[in-house]
XYZ file of N, CA, C and O in Angstrom:
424
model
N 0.844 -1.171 0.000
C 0.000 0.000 0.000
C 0.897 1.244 0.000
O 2.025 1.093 0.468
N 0.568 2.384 -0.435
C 1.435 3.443 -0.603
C 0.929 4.386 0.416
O 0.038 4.216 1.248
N 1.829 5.624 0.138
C 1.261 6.470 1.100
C -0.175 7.353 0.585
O -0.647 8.086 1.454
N -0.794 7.330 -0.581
C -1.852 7.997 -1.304
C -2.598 7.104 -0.459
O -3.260 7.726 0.372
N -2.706 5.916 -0.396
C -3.661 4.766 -0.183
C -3.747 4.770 1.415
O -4.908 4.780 1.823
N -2.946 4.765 2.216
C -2.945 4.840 3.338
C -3.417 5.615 4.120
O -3.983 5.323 5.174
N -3.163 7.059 3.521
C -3.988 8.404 4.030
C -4.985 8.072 3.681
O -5.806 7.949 4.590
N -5.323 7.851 2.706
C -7.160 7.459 2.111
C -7.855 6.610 3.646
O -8.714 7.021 4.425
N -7.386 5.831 3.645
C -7.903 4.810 4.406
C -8.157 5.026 5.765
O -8.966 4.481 6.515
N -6.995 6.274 6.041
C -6.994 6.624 7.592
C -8.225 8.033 7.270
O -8.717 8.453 8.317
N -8.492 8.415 6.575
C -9.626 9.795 5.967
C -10.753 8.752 6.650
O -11.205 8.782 7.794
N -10.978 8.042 5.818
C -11.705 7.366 5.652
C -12.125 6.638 7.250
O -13.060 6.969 7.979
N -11.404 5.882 7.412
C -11.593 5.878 8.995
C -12.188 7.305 10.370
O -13.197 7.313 11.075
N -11.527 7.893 10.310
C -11.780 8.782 11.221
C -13.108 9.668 10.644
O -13.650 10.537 11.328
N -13.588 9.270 9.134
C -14.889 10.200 9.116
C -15.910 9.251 9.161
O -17.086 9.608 9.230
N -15.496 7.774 9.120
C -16.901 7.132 9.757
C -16.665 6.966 11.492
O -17.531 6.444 12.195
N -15.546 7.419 11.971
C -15.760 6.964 13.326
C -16.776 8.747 13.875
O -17.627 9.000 14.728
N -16.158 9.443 12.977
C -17.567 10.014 13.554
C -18.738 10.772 13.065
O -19.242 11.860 13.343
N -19.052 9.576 12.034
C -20.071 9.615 11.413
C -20.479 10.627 10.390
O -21.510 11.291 10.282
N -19.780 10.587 9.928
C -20.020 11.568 8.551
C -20.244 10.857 7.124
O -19.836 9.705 6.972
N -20.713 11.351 6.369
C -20.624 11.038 5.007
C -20.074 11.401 3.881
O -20.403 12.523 3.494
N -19.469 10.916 3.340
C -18.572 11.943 2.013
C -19.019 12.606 1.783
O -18.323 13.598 1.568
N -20.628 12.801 1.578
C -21.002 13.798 1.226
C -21.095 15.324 1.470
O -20.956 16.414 0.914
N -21.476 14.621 2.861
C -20.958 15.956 4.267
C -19.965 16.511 4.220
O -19.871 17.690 3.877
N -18.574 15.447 4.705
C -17.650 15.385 4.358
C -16.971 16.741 3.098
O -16.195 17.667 3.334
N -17.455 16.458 2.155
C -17.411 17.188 0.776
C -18.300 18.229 1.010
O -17.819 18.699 -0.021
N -19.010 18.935 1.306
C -19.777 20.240 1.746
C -18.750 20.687 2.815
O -18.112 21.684 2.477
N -18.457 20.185 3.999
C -17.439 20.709 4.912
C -16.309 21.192 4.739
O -15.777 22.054 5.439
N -15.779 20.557 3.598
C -14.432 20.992 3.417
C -14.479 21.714 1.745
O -13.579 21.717 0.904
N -15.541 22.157 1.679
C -15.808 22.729 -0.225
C -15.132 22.118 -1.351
O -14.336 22.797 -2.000
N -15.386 20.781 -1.687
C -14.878 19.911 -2.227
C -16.052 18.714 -3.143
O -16.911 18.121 -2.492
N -15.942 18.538 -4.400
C -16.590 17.601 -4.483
C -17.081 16.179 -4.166
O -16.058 15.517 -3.989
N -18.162 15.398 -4.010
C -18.156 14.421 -3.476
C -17.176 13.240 -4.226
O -16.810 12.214 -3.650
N -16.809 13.620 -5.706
C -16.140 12.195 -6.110
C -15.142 12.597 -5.372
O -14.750 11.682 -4.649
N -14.444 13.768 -5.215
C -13.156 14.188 -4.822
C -12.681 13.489 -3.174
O -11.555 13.192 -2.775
N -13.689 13.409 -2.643
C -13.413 12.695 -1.831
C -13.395 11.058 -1.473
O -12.708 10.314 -0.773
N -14.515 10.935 -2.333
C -13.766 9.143 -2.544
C -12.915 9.088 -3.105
O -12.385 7.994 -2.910
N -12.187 9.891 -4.022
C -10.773 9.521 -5.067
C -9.904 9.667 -3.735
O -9.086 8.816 -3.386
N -10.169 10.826 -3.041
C -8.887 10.898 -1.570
C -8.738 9.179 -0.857
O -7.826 8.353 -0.831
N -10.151 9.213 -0.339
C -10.504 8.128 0.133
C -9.747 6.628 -0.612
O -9.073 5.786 -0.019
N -10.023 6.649 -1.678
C -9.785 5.214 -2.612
C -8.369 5.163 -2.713
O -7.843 4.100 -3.042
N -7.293 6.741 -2.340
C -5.935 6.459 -2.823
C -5.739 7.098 -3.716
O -4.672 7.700 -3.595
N -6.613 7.440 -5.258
C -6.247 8.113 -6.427
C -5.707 9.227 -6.628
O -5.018 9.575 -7.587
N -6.149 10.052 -5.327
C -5.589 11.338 -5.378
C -4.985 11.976 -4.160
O -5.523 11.631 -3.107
N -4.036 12.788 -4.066
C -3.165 13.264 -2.668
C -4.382 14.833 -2.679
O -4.895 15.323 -3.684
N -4.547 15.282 -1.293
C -5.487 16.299 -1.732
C -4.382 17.248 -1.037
O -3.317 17.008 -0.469
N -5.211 18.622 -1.375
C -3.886 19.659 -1.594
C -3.621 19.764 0.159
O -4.288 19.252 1.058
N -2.323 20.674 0.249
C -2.639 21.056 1.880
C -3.430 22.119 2.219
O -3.453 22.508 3.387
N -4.074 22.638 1.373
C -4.896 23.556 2.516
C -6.367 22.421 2.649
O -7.172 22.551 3.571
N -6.482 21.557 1.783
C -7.786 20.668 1.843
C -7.298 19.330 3.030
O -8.166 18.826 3.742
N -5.888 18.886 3.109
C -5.584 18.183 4.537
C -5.905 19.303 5.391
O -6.303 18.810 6.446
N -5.923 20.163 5.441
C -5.867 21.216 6.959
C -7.568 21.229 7.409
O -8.026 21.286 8.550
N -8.324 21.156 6.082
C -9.579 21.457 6.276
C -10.586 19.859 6.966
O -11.523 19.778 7.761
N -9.535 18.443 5.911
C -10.147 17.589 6.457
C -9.751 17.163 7.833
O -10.362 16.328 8.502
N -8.938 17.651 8.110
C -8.547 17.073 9.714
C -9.055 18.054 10.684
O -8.842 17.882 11.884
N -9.896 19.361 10.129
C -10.327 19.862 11.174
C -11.913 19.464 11.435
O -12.554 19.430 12.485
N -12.365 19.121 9.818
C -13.534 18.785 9.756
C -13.504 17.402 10.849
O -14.215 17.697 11.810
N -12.938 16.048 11.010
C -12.832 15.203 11.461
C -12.438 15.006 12.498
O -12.270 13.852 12.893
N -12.135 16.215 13.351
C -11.532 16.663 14.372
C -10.027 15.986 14.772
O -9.677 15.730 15.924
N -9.411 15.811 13.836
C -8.167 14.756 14.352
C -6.779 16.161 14.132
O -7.005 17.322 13.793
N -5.786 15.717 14.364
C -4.655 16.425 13.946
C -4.078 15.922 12.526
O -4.418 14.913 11.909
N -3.114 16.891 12.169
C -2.615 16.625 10.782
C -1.473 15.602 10.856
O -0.909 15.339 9.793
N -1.042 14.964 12.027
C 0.033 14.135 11.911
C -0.704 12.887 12.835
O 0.009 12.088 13.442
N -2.303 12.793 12.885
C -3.565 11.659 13.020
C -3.255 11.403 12.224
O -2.198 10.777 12.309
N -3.928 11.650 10.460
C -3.932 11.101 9.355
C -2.894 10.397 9.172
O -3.196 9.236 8.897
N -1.336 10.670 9.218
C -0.346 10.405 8.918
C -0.062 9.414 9.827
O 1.169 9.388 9.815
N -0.501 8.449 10.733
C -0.013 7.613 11.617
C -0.780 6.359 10.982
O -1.988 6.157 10.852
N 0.121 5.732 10.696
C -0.026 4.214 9.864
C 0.108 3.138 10.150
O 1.276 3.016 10.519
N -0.692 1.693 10.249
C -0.323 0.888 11.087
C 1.094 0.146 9.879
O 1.891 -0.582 10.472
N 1.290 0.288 8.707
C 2.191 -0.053 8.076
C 3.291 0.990 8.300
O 3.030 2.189 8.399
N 4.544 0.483 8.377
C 6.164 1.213 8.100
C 6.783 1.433 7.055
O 7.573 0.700 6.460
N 6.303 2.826 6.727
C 6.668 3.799 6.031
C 8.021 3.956 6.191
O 8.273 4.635 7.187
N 9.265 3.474 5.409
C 11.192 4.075 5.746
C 10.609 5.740 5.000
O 9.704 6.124 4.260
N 11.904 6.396 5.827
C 11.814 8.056 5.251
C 12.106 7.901 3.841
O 11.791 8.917 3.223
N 12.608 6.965 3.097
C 12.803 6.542 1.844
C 11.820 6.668 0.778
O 11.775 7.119 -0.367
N 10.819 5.913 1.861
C 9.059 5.443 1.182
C 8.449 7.310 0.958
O 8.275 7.891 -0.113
N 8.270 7.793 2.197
C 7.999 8.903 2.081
C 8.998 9.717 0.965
O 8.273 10.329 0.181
N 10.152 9.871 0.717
C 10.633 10.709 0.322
C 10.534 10.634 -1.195
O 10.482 11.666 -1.864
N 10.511 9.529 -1.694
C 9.851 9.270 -3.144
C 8.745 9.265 -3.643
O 8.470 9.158 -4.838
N 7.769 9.425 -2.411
C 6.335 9.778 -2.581
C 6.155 10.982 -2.804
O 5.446 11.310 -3.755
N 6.691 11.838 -2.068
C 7.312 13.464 -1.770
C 7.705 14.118 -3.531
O 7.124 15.099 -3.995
N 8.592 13.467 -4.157
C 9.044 13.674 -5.308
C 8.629 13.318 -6.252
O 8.803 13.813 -7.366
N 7.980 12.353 -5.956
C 6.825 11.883 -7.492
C 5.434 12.793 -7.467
O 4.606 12.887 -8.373
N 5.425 13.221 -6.598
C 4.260 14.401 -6.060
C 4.657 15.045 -6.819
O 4.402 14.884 -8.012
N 5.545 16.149 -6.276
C 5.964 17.340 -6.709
C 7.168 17.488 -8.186
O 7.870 18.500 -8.193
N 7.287 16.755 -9.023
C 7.700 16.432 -10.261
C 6.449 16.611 -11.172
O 6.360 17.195 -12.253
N 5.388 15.867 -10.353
C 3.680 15.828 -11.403
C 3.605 18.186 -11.541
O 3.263 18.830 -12.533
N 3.940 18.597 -10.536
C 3.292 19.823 -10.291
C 4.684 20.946 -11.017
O 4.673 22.169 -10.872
N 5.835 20.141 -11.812
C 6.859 21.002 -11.537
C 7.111 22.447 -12.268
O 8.038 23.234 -12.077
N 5.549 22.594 -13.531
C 5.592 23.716 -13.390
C 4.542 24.691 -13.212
O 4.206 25.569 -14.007
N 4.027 24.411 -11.982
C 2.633 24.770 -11.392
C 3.130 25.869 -10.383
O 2.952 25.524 -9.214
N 3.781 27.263 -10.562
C 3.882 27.722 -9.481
C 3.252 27.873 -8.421
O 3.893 27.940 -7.372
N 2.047 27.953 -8.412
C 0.680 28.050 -7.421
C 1.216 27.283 -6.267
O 1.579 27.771 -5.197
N 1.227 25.756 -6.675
C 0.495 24.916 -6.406
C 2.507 24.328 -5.480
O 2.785 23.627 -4.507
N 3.073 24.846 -6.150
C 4.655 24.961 -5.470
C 4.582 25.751 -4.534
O 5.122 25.401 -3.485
N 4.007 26.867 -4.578
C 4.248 27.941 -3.540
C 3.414 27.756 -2.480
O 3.640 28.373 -1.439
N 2.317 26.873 -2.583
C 0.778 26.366 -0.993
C 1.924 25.221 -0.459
O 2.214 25.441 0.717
N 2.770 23.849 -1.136
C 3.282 23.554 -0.538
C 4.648 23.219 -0.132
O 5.278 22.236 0.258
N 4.882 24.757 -0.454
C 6.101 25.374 0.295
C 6.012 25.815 1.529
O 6.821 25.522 2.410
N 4.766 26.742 1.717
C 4.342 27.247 2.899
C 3.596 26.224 3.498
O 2.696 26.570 4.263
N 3.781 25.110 3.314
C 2.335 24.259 3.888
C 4.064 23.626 4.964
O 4.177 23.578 6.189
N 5.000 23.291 4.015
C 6.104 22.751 4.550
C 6.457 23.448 5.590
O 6.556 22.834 6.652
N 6.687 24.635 5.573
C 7.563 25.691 6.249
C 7.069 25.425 7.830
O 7.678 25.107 8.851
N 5.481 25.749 7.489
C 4.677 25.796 8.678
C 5.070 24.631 9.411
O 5.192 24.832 10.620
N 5.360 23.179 8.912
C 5.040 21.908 9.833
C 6.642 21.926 10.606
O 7.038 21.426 11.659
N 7.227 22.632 9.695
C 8.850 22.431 10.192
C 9.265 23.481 11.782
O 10.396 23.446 12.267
């Protein structure tokens, strides 16, 4: 399982533990409803200001989502990290939300 898939799964978890519906879900965080099963299913990494929104919607923290019962090496992450941001490499926007999305966690 990767790390797209894993976050999905942990989304996914913590919005049925308290009872929400994608749909909700997707109104709460101004997002479409497929958009959130694609999060959910793995297909898609959602941006960071939309992690900031689903972990507040779900009431968890942003490093909840990120706690995995599989072992992730900083390796796993770090090629996940770069195959990310290679897809975006000439998206300034979308470089510059998670630049500052980085800055902030550091």
């Amino acid at each position: 399982m990767n790390l797209k898939e894993s976050l999905g799964k942990n989304i996914q978890k913590y919005r049925k533990l308290n009872n929400i519906t994608q749909e909700k879900l997707a109104e709460m965080i101004d997002i479409e409803i497929n958009s959130v099963s694609s999060i959910e299913r793995g297909k898609y990494f959602p941006s960071p200001d939309n992690l900031v929104k689903i972990a507040n919607a779900l009431n968890v923290s942003l490093s909840d989502l990120f706690m995995f019962k599989e072992n992730f090496s900083c390796e796993d992450y770090q090629r996940e990290i770069f195959t990310s941001l290679n897809l975006l490499k000439n998206d300034k926007t979308k470089l510059c939300a998670i630049n500052s999305f980085i800055k902030n966690i550091l």
